[in-house]
Coordinates of C-alpha atoms and ligand atoms in Angstrom, one line a residue:
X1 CA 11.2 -39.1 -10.5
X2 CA 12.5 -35.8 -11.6
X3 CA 10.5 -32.8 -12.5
X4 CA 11.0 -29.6 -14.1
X5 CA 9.7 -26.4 -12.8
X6 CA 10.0 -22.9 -14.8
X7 CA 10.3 -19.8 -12.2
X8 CA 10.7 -16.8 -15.0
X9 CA 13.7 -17.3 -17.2
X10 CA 15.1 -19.8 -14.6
X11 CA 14.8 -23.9 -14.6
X12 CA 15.0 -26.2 -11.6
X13 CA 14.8 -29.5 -11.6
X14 CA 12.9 -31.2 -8.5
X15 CA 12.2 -34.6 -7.5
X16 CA 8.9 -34.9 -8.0
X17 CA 7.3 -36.5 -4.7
X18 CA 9.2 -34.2 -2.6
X19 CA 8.4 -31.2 -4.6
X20 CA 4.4 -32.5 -4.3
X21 CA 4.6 -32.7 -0.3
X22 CA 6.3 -29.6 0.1
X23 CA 3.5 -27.6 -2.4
X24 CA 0.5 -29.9 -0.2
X25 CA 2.1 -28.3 3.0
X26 CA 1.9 -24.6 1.7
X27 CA -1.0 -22.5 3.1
X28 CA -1.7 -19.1 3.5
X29 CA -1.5 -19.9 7.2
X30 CA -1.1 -23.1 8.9
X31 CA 1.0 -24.6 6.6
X32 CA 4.2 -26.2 7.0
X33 CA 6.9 -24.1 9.3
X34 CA 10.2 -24.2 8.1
X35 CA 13.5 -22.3 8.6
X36 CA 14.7 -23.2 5.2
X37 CA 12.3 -20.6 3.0
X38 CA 11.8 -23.1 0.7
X39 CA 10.5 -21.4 -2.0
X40 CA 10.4 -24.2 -4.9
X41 CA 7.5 -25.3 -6.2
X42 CA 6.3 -21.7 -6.2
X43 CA 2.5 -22.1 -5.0
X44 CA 1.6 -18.5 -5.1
X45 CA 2.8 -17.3 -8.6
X46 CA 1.4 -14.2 -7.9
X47 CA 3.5 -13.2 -4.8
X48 CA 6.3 -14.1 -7.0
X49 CA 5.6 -12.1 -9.7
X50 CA 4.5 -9.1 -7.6
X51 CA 7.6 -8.9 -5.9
X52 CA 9.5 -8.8 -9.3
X53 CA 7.1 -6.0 -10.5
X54 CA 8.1 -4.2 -6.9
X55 CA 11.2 -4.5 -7.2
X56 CA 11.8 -3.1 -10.9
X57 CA 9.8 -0.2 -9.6
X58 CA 12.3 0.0 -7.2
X59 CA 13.7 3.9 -6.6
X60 CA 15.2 5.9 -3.8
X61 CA 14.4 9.2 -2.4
X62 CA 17.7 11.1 -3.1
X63 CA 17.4 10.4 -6.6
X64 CA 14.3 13.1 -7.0
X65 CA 15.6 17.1 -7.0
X66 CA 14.4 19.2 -4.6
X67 CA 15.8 22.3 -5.9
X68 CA 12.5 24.1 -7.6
X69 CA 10.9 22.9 -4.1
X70 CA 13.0 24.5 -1.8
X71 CA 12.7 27.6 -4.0
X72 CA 9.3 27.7 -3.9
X73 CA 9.1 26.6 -0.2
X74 CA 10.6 29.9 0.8
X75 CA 9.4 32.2 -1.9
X76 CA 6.6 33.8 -0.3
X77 CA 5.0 35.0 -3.4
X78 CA 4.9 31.3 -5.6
X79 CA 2.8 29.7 -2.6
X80 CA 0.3 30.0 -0.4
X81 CA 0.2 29.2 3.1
X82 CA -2.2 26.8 2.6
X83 CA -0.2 25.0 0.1
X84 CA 2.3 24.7 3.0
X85 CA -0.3 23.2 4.9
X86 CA -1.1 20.8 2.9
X87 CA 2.0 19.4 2.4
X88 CA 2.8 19.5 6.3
X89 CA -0.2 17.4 6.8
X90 CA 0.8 15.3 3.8
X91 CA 4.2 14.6 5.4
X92 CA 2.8 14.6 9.1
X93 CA 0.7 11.6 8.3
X94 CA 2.2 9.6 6.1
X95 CA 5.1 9.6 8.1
X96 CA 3.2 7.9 11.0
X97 CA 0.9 6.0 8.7
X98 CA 3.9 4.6 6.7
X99 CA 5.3 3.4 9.8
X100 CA 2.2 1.6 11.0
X101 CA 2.0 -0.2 7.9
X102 CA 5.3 -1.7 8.1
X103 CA 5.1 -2.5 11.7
X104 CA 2.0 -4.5 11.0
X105 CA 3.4 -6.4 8.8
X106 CA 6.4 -7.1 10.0
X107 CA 5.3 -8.1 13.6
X108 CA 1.3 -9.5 12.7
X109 CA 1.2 -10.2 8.8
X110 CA 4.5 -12.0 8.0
X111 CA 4.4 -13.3 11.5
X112 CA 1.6 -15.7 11.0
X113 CA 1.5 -16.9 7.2
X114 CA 3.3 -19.8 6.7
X115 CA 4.3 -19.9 2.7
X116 CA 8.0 -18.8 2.2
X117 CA 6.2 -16.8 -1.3
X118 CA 4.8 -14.7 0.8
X119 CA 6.7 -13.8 3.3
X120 CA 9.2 -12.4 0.8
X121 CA 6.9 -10.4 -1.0
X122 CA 5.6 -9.0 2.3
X123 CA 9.2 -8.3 3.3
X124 CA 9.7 -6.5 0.1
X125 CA 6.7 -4.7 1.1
X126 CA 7.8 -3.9 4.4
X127 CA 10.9 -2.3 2.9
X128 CA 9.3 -0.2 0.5
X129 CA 7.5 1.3 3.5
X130 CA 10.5 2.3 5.1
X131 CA 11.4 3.7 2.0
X132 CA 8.2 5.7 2.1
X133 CA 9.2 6.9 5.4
X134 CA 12.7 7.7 4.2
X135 CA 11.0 9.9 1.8
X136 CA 9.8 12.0 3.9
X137 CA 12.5 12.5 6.4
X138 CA 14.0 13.6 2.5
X139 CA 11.1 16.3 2.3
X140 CA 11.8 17.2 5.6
X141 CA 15.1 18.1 6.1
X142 CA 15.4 19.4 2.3
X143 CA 12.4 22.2 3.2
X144 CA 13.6 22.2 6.8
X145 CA 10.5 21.4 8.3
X146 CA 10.6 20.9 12.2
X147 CA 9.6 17.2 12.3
X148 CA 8.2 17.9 15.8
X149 CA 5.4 20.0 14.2
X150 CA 4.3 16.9 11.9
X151 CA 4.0 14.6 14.8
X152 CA 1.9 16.8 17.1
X153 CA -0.4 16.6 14.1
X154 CA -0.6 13.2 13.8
X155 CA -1.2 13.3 18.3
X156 CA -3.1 15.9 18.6
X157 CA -5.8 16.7 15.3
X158 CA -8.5 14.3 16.2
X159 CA -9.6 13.3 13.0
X160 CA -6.2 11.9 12.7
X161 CA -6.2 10.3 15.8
X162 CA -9.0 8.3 15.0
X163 CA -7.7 7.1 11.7
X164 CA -4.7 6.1 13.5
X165 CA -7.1 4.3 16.3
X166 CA -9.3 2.5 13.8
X167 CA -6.5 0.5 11.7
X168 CA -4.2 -0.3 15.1
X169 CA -7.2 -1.6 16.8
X170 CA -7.1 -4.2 14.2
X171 CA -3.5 -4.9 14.8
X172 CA -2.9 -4.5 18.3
X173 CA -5.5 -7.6 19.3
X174 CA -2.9 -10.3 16.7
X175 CA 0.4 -9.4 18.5
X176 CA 0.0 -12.7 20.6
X177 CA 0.7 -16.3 19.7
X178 CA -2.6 -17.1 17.8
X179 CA -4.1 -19.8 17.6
X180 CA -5.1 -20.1 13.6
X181 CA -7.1 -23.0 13.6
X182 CA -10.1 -21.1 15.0
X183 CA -12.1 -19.5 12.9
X184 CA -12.9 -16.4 15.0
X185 CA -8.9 -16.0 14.7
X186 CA -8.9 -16.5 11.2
X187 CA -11.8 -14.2 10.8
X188 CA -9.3 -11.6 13.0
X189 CA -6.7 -11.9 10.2
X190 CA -8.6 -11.6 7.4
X191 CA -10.0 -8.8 9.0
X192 CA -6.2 -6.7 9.6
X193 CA -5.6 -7.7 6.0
X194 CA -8.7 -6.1 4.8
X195 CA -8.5 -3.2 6.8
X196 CA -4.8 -2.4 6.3
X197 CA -4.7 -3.1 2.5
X198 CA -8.4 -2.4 1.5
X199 CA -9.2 0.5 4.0
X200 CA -6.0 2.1 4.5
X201 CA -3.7 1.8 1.9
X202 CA -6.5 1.4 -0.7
X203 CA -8.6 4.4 0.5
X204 CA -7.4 6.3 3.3
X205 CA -4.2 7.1 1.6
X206 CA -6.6 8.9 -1.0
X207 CA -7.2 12.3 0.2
X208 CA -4.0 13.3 0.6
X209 CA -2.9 12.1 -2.3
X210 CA -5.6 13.9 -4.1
X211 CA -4.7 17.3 -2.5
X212 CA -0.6 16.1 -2.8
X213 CA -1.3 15.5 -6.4
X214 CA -3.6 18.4 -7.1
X215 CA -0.5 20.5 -6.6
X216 CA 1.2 18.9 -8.5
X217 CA -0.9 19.2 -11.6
X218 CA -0.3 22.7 -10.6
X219 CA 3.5 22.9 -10.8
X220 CA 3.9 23.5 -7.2
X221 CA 6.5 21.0 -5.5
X222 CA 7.4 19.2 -7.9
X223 CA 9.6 16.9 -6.3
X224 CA 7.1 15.7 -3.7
X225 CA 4.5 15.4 -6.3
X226 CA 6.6 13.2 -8.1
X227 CA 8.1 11.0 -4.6
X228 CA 4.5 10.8 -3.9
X229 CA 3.6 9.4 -7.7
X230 CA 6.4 6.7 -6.2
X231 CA 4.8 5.9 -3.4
X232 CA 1.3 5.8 -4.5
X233 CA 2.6 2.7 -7.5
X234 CA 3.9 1.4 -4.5
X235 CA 0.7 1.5 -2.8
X236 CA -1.3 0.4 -5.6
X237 CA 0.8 -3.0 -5.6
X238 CA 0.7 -3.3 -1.8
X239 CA -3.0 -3.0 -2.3
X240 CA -2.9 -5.9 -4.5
X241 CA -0.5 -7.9 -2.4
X242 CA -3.2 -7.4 0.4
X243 CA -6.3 -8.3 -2.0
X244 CA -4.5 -11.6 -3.0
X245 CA -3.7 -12.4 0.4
X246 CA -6.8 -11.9 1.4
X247 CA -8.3 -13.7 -1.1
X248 CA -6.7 -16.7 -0.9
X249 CA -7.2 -16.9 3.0
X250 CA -11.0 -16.9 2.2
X251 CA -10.4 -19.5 -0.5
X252 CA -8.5 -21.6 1.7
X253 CA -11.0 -21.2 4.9
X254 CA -14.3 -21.3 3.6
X255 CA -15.8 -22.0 6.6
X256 CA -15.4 -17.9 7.7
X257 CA -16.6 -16.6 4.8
X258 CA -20.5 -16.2 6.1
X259 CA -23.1 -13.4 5.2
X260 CA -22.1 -11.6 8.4
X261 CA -18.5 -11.4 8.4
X262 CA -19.1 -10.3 4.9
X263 CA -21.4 -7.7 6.6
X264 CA -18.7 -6.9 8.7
X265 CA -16.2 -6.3 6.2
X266 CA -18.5 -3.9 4.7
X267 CA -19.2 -2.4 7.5
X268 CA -15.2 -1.6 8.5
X269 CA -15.2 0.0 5.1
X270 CA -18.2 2.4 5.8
X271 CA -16.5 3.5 8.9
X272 CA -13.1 3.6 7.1
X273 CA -14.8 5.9 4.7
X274 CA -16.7 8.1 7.3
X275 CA -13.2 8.6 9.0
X276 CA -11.9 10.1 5.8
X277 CA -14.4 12.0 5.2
X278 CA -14.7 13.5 8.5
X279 CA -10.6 14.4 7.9
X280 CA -11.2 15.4 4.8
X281 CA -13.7 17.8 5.9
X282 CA -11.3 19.1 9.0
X283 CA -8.1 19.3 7.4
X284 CA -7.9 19.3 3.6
X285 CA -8.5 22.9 2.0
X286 CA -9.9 21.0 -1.2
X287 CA -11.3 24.8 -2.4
X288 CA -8.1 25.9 -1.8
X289 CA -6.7 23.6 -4.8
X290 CA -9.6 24.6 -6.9
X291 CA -11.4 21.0 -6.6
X292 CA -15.3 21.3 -5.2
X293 CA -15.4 19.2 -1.7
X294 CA -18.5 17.0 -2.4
X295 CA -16.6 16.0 -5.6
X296 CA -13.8 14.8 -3.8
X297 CA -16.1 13.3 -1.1
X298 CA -17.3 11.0 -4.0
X299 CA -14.1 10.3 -5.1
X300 CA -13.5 8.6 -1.5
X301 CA -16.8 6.5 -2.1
X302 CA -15.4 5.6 -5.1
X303 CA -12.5 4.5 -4.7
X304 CA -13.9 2.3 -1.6
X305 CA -16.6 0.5 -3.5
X306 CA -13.8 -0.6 -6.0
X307 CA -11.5 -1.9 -3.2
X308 CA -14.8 -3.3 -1.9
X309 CA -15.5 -5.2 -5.1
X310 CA -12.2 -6.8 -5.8
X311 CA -12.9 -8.6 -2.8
X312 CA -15.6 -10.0 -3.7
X313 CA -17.8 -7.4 -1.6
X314 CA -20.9 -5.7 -2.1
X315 CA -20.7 -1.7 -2.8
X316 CA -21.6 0.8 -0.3
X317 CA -22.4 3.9 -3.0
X318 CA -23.6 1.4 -6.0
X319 CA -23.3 3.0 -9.0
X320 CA -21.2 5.9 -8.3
X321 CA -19.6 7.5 -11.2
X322 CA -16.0 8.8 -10.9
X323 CA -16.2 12.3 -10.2
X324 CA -12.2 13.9 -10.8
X325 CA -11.2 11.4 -13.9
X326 CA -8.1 13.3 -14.3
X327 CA -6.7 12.1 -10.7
X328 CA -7.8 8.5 -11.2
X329 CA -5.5 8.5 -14.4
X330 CA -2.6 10.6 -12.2
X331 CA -3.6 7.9 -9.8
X332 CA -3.9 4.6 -11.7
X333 CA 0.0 4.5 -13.0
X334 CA -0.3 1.3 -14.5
X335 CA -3.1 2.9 -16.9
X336 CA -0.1 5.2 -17.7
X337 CA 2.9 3.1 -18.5
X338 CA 4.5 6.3 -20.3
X339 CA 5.1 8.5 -17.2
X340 CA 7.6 6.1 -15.9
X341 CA 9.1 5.3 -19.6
X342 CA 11.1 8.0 -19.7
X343 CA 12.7 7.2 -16.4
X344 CA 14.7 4.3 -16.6
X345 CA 16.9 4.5 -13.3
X346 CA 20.1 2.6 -12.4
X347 CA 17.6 -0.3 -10.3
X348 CA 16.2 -1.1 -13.4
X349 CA 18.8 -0.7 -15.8
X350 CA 20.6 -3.3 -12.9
X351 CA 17.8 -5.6 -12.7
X352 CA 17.5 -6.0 -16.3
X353 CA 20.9 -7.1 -16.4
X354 CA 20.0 -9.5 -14.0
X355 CA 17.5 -10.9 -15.9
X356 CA 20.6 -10.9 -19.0
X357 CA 22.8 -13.2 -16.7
X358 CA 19.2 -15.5 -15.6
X359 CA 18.9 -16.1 -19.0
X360 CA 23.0 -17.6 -19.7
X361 CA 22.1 -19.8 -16.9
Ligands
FE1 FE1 3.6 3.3 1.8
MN2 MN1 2.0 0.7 1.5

């Protein structure tokens, strides 16, 4: 028997039984292991979809002007050295922390799910991280930073170097052939999942991006302030990439879904938090860009408990109200469609072509 199956704009006819089997066999992990990325029947619409949404988002660094930067990058009088700081350390750890990313999903992440959905929205994530990194070696060489001066930061500040420690710990303990059917392995995953998406990319990328953004509002570097608005809609669906993930693990594995691994989760968060604070403390001026410290302290605890609750945790800070409103709407792009409205670039203008010629099919 034949069935239809509706991906977008696009039709495919299946034969039913097979198209059954192959959907049965797809799991988050330990699911069927094929070489032929057999997509069809989508199972996780949502990995499908994201990746279009990422991919109509998609932009490249060259395209942003750098020209008012520059200028102000050498003008001794329209910044402050600490302004320069700030965006050293921005670019010093992102451009490690970028990297990381990818490299955990590439070799841990993608590595060990099984459903051909999600491993192409992971390598689409995966790519936008190197575009992240390529956006920096942009910011680099346009303000001709010395790019050994960003990586001694990221070896040698220690609040750094514990950031870095705490989210390749998680990593560095799955880069062997892993046995999935055991739950303490499965709890290991789900784990690296939460902490990369939830605790890095969801809240450890927040105070930089705060200070990054403050200037910003400021007029000061405009061109990084707007590569970094790029990077952080990025983030915000690599976030939700990692949150779907993770929930569907759980839902798939309820057997590791216990009261203490929930502790445990919660617990990774507090220490993910503490670690940022402790940076935030060390390294970002906040005075210096006119924002009070404890309210940007609170904005970290904010943030967390919301990462914490879309996965079906328990807050740390219950209750707390968001302290610097005007960054979560700078922050929260899809609250703020028109920003991007009036940039419609050639990737989108192309893929809505594509979508044109889906629709003769
Ligand atoms: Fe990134
Ligand atoms: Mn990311």
């Amino acid at each position: 028997m034949q069935k239809t199956f509706q991906v977008g704009a696009k039709t495919f006819v299946l034969d039913q039984d097979k198209a059954e089997a192959a959907f049965a066999a797809k799991k988050v992990i330990n699911g069927r292991e094929t070489m032929t990325f057999n997509l069809l029947p989508l199972k996780y619409q949502w990995a499908y979809d994201l990746y279009r949404t990422m991919k109509a988002n998609h932009w490249e660094p060259e395209d942003i002007p750098m020209g008012k930067d520059i200028e102000q990058w050498r003008d001794e009088k329209a910044v402050s050295d600490i302004e320069r700081w700030i965006i050293r350390m921005g670019i010093g750890y992102f451009s490690a922390a970028e990297g990381i990313v990818g490299d955990n999903i590439q070799h841990v992440v993608r590595e060990l799910v099984t459903a051909p959905e999600l491993k192409l929205v992971l390598g689409r994530h995966a790519h936008e991280e190197n575009i992240h990194a390529d956006s920096l070696l942009y910011m680099i060489a346009s303000l001709g930073i010395n790019p050994h001066e960003c990586e001694a930061m990221f070896e040698d500040v220690p609040t750094i170097v514990r950031k870095n420690e705490f989210v390749t710990n998680v990593s560095r303990s799955l880069r062997r052939d892993l046995d999935l059917t055991l739950p303490e392995n499965k709890r290991l995953l789900a784990k690296n999942i939460f902490v990369f998406g939830q605790c890095m990319e969801g809240t450890q990328f927040y105070g930089l991006f705060g200070m990054i953004l403050s200037l910003y509002r400021q007029n000061k570097f405009p061109g990084i302030g707007q590569m970094f608005r790029y990077t952080l809609r990025d983030e915000s669906n690599h976030i939700e990439v990692f949150r779907n993930l993770f929930m569907d693990l759980i839902e798939e594995n309820r057997e590791i879904w216990t009261t203490e691994f929930k502790e445990e989760l919660r617990a990774l968060m507090s220490e993910a938090i503490t670690l940022e604070k402790e940076f935030i403390r060390d390294c970002l001026p906040v005075n210096a860009v006119g924002l009070a410290i404890e309210e940007f302290i609170t904005y970290i605890d904010y943030i967390a408990d919301r990462r914490l609750e879309g996965c079906g945790l328990a807050p740390l800070a219950a209750g707390v109200k968001n302290p610097l409103p005007w960054l979560a709407e700078m922050m929260d792009i899809k609250k703020e469609q028109n920003f991007f409205e009036g940039r419609v670039t050639e990737y989108q203008k192309a893929s809505s072509l594509n979508v044109a010629s889906d629709d003769e099919l």
